[in-house]
XYZ file of C-alpha atoms in Angstrom:
93
model
C 0.000 0.000 0.000
C 1.380 3.377 -0.970
C 0.852 6.464 1.167
C -0.068 9.754 -0.498
C 2.611 12.393 -0.931
C 1.565 15.230 1.371
C 4.613 17.431 0.871
C 2.620 20.008 -1.106
C -0.356 19.971 1.260
C -0.872 23.425 2.800
C -0.656 23.717 6.559
C -3.854 24.434 8.512
C -4.803 28.067 8.835
C -6.847 29.948 11.421
C -8.646 31.654 8.541
C -11.729 29.578 7.613
C -11.582 30.979 4.075
C -8.184 29.309 3.672
C -9.253 25.972 5.135
C -9.845 22.942 2.981
C -12.996 22.252 4.983
C -16.426 23.662 4.245
C -18.016 25.382 7.234
C -21.570 26.653 7.047
C -20.461 29.953 8.574
C -17.621 31.677 10.333
C -19.602 31.155 13.534
C -19.615 27.371 12.959
C -15.856 27.477 12.395
C -15.337 29.388 15.661
C -17.430 26.826 17.585
C -15.372 23.962 16.171
C -12.119 25.774 16.934
C -13.255 26.525 20.503
C -14.282 22.888 21.011
C -10.840 21.699 19.962
C -9.205 24.113 22.380
C -11.419 22.959 25.264
C -10.716 19.321 24.379
C -6.986 19.962 24.544
C -7.332 21.661 27.915
C -9.375 18.751 29.264
C -6.804 16.228 28.032
C -3.995 18.233 29.638
C -5.874 18.215 32.956
C -6.492 14.455 32.696
C -2.863 13.612 31.944
C -1.205 16.236 34.081
C 1.706 18.388 32.928
C 4.269 15.582 32.555
C 1.932 13.251 30.672
C 0.767 15.952 28.276
C 4.363 17.038 27.669
C 5.449 13.434 27.014
C 2.536 12.873 24.606
C 3.459 16.056 22.715
C 7.053 14.884 22.411
C 5.877 11.589 20.937
C 3.406 13.255 18.550
C 6.068 15.635 17.310
C 8.153 12.690 16.117
C 5.461 11.187 13.858
C 6.242 11.197 10.152
C 4.297 10.154 7.086
C 4.635 6.399 6.735
C 6.169 5.959 10.175
C 4.493 5.832 13.569
C 5.655 8.111 16.350
C 6.893 5.058 18.276
C 9.012 3.921 15.332
C 10.382 7.441 14.853
C 11.268 7.734 18.554
C 13.100 4.411 18.463
C 14.965 5.333 15.276
C 16.029 8.705 16.722
C 16.920 7.279 20.131
C 14.288 9.342 21.960
C 12.875 7.707 25.084
C 9.132 8.110 25.604
C 7.700 7.228 29.023
C 4.210 6.021 28.092
C 3.399 5.337 31.747
C 2.871 9.103 31.998
C 0.024 8.860 29.454
C -2.362 7.354 32.002
C -5.073 9.707 33.115
C -5.213 10.565 36.762
C -8.563 8.745 37.054
C -7.142 5.502 35.586
C -4.937 5.048 38.643
C -8.007 4.751 40.890
C -9.530 1.350 41.488
C -13.260 0.808 41.650
């Protein structure tokens, strides 16, 4: 299976007119953008500072055709996935 060449794909923009996605209005775009921001904040609270930082390090290594785990291994970067657990997952029921 061949992966698409994304080298000429434009980077995301904050301007909805420059997005490749069709929004019904600028207001709809703002709601979606705000939801993404709130989701990121929630995830950061769930993981804590160290976990969120570690996840960002791993995500930054991902490349087309290669997982972030493979890229980390290839580049010799250690990722502590134990920090990915949410604070609630440590509690027992």
